[in-house]
Tab-separated table of C-alpha atoms in Angstrom:
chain	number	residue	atom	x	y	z
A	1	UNK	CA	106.731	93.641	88.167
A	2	UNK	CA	106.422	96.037	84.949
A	3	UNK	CA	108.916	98.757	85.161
A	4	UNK	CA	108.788	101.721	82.369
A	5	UNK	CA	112.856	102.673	81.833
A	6	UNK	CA	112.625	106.441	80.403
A	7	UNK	CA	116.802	107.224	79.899
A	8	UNK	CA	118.525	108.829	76.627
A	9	UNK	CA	121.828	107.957	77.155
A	10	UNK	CA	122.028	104.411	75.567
A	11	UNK	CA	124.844	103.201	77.879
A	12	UNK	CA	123.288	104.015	81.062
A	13	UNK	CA	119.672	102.389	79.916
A	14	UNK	CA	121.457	99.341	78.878
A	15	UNK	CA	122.989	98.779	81.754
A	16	UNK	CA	119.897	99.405	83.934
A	17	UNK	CA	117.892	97.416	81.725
A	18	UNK	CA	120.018	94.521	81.629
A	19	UNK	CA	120.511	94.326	85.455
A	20	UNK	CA	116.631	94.677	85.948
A	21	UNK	CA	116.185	91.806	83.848
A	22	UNK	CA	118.562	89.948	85.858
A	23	UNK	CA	116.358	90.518	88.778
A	24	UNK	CA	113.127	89.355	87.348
A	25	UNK	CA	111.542	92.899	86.410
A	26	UNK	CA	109.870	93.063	82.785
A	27	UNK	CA	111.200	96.616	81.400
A	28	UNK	CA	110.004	98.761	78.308
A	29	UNK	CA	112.781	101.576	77.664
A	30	UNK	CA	111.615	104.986	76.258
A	31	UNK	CA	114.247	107.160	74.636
A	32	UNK	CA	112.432	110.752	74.945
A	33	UNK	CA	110.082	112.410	77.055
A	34	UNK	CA	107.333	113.006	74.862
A	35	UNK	CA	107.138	108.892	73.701
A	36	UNK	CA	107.996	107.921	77.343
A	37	UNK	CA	104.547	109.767	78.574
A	38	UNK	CA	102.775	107.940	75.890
A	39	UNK	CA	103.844	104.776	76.964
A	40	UNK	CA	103.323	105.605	80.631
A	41	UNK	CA	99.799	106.295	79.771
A	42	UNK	CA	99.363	103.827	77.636
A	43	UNK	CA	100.166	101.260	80.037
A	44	UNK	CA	99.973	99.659	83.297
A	45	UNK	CA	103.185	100.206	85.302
A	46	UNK	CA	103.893	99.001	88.571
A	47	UNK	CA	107.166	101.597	87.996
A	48	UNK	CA	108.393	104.204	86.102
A	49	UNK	CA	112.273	105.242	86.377
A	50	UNK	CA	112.592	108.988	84.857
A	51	UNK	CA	115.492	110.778	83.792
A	52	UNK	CA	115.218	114.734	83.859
A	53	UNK	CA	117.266	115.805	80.567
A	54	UNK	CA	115.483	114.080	77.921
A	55	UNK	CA	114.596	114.992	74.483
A	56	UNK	CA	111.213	116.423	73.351
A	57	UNK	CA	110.152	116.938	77.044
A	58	UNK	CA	112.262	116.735	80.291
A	59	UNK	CA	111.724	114.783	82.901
A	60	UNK	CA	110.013	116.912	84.932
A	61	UNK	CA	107.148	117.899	82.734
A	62	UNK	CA	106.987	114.231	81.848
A	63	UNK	CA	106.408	113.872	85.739
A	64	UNK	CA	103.750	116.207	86.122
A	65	UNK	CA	101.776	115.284	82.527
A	66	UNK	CA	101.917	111.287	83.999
A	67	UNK	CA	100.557	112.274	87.398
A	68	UNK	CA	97.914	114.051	85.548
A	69	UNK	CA	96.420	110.949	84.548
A	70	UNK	CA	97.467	108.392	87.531
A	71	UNK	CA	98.383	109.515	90.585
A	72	UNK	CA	99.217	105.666	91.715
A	73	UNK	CA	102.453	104.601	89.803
A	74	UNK	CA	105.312	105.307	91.701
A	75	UNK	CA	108.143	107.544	89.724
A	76	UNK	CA	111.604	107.162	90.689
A	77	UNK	CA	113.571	109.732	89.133
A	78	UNK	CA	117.481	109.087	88.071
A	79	UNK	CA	119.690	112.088	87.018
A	80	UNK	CA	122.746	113.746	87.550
A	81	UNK	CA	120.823	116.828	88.463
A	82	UNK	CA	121.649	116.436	92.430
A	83	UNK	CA	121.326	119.292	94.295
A	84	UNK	CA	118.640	119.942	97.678
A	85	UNK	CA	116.907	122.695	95.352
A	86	UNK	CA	117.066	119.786	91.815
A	87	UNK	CA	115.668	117.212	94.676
A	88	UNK	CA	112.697	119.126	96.082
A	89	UNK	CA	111.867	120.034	92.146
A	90	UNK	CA	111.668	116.874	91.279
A	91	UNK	CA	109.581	115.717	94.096
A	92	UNK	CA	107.576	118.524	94.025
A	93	UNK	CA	106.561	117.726	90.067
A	94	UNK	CA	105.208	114.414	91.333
A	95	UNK	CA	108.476	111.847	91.950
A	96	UNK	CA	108.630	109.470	94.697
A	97	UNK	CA	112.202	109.141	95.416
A	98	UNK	CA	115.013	110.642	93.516
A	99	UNK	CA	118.309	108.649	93.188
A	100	UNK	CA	121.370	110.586	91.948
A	101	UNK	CA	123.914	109.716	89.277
A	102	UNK	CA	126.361	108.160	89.666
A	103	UNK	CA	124.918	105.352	91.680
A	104	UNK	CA	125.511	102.085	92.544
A	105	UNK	CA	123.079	99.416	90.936
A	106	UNK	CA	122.442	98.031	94.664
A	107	UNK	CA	121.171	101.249	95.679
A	108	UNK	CA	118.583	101.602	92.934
A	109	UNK	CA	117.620	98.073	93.705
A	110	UNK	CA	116.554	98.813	97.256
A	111	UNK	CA	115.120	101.929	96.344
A	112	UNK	CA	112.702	99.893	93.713
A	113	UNK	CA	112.150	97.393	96.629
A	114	UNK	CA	111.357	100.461	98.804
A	115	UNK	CA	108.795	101.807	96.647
A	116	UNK	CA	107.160	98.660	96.223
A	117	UNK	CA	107.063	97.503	99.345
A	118	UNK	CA	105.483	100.642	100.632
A	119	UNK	CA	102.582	99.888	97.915
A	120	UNK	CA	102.389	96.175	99.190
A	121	UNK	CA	102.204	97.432	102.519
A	122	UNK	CA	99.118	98.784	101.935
A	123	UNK	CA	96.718	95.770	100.835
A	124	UNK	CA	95.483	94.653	103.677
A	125	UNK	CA	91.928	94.410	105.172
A	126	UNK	CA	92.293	97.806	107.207
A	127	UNK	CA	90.514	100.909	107.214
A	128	UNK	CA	92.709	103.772	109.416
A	129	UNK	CA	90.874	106.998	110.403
A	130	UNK	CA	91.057	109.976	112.653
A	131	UNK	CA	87.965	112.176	112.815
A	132	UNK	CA	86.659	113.206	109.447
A	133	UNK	CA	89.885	111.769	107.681
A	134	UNK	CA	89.753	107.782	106.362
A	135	UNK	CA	92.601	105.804	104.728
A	136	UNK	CA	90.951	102.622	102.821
A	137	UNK	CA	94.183	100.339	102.727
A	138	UNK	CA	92.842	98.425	100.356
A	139	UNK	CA	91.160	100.431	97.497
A	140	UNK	CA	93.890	102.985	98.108
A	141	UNK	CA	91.615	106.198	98.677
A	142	UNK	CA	91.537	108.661	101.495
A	143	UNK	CA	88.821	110.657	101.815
A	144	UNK	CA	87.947	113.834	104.412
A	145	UNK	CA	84.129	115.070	105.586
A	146	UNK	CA	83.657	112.691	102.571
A	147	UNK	CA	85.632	114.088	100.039
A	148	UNK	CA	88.476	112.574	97.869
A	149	UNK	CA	92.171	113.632	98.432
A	150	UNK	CA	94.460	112.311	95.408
A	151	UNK	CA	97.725	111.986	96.717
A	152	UNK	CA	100.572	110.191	95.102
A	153	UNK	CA	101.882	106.616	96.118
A	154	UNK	CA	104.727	108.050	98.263
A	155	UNK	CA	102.064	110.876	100.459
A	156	UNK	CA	99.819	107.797	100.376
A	157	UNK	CA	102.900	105.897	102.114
A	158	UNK	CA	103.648	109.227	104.565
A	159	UNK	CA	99.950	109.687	105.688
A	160	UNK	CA	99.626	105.693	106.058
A	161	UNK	CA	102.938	106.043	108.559
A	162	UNK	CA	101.140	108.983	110.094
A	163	UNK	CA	97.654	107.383	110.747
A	164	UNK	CA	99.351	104.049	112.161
A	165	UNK	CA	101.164	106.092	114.294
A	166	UNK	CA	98.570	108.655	115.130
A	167	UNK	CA	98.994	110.573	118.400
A	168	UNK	CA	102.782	109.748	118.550
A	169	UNK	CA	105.674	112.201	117.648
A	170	UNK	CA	107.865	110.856	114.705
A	171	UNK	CA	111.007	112.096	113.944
A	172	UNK	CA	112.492	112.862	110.644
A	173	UNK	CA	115.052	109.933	110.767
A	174	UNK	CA	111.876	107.974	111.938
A	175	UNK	CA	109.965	109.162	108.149
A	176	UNK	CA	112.828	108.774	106.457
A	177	UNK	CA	113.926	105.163	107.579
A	178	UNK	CA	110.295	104.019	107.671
A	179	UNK	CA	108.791	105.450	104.598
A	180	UNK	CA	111.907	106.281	101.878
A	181	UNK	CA	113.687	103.623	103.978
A	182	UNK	CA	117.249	105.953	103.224
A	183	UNK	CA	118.452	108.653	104.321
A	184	UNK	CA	119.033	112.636	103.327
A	185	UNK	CA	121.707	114.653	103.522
A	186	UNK	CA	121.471	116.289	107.154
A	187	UNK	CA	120.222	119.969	105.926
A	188	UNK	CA	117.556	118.083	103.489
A	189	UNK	CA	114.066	119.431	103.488
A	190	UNK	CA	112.554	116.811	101.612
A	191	UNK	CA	110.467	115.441	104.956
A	192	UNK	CA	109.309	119.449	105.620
A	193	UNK	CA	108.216	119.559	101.882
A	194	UNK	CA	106.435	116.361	102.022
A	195	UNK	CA	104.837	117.347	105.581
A	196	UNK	CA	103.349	120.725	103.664
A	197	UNK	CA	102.410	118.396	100.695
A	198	UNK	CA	100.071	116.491	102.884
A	199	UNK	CA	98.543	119.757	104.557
A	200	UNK	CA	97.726	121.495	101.767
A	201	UNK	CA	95.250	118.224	100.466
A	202	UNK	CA	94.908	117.317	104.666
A	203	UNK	CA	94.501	120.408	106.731
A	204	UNK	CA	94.558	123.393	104.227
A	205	UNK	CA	90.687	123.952	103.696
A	206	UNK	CA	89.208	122.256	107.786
A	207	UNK	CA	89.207	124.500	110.875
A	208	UNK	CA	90.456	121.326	112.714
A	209	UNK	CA	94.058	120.312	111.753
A	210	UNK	CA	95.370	117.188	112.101
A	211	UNK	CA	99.279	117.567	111.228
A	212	UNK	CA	101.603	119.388	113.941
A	213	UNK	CA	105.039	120.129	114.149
A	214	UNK	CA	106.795	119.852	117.321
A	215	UNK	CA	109.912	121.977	116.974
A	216	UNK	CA	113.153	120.181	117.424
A	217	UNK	CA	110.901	116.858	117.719
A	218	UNK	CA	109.393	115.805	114.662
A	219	UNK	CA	105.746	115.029	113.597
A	220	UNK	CA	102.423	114.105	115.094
A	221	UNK	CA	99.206	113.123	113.518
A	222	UNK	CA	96.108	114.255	116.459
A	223	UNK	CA	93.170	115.873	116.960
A	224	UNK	CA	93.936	119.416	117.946
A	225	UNK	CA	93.398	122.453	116.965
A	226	UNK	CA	96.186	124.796	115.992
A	227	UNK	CA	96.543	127.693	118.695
C-alpha cells in the first residue's frame, strides 16, 4: 500500500515514516502543503496522512484542493489541533478520520487498517439499491434518478453501511464501531455531520427522502417520505 506522509516537523515524520516501513507500507514524505498537493495529484495513493499547520498551505486547504481532483483517496488527518469544532473542520474540508496528537503509533495503525478495510470492503460483485438510489460496489459510483453523487471514500463507507442495512435503525455507536471502527468523545457530532453530508448529495434536491432520524434512536435508510 502507497501512503503519501505530508508532516513538517522532521521528528514526528521520521518516526511515522520509519514505523510504516516497518509494517510493509511504501511512504513518500512531503514537507509543505503546497508540494504535498502536488505530489498527491501527481500520484496514485492508496493514503494520504495530512497535518493541518504546514508551510505554504495548511492542511486544510491542502484537503479541499486534493478532493478537488479525487474524491477516492482516503485522508487521514494528524494534528494537535483537537478540539469537536478543529474535528468537524477537518472532516468537513474532505478528511476521513482525524487522529489527534499525541498518539500512540498502534492507534494510527488501526486507523490506516480501518480506512482500508472499509475500501476493500467494497470490491465485491454487488450492486445495493433502494428506489432511485444505486451503490455499484465495485466501480465505486452511486448514482440517483441516474445521476452521479461524488462522495468521498469515508460517505462512500457510511451510505454502503446504510444500504446493507436499509430499513433498520442504527445507532451512533453502531456507525461509529462499524464504519470509523473507534469511538468519539460522548458529545461528538461527527456522525450528525456526516448524516447531513450524505443528505445534502442523497435527499437534498428528491421529494422522496431516504435518510431519517429517529430521535434518541439513531439512523434508518427507507422509503418514506418526510411528514
Amino acid at each position: 500500500m502507497k501512503i503519501l506522509l505530508i508532516e513538517d516537523e522532521p521528528k514526528v515524520a521520521s518516526f511515522i515514516k520509519k514505523g510504516l516501513e516497518e509494517q510493509t507500507y511504501d511512504i513518500d514524505q512531503a514537507y509543505d502543503g503546497t508540494f504535498g498537493v502536488k505530489m498527491a495529484l501527481q500520484n496514485d495513493y492508496d493514503l494520504i496522512i495530512l497535518d493541518i499547520i504546514l508551510p505554504n498551505m495548511n492542511g486544510l486547504d491542502a484537503c479541499r484542493e486534493i478532493r478537488r481532483h479525487n474524491t477516492s483517496v482516503a485522508i487521514l488527518m494528524l494534528t494537535a489541533l483537537g478540539s469537536t469544532d478543529d474535528k468537524i473542520t477537518g472532516l468537513d474540508a474532505g478528511a476521513d478520520d482525524y487522529l489527534t496528537k499525541p498518539f500512540e503509533f498502534k492507534e494510527l495503525l488501526a486507523r490506516i487498517r480501518a480506512l482500508m478495510r472499509r475500501g476493500s470492503e467494497a470490491i465485491s460483485s454487488e450492486k445495493l439499491t433502494i428506489a432511485d438510489l444505486e451503490m455499484d460496489v465495485v466501480r465505486k459510483t452511486v448514482t440517483r434518478a441516474g445521476k452521479p453523487i461524488t462522495l468521498t471514500a469515508r460517505e462512500f463507507a457510511l451510505l454502503y453501511y446504510l444500504l446493507r442495512n436499509q430499513g433498520r435503525v442504527v445507532s451512533r455507536v453502531d456507525i461509529t464501531e462499524q464504519v470509523w471502527e473507534t469511538s468519539f468523545d460522548t458529545g461528538s457530532n461527527v456522525i450528525d455531520v456526516y448524516i447531513n453530508f450524505l443528505r445534502k448529495k442523497i435527499d437534498k434536491e428528491h421529494d422522496l427522502k431516504l435518510i431519517h432520524t429517529l430521535v434518541g434512536m439513531g439512523y434508518v435508510l427507507k422509503v418514506q417520505n418526510e411528514v
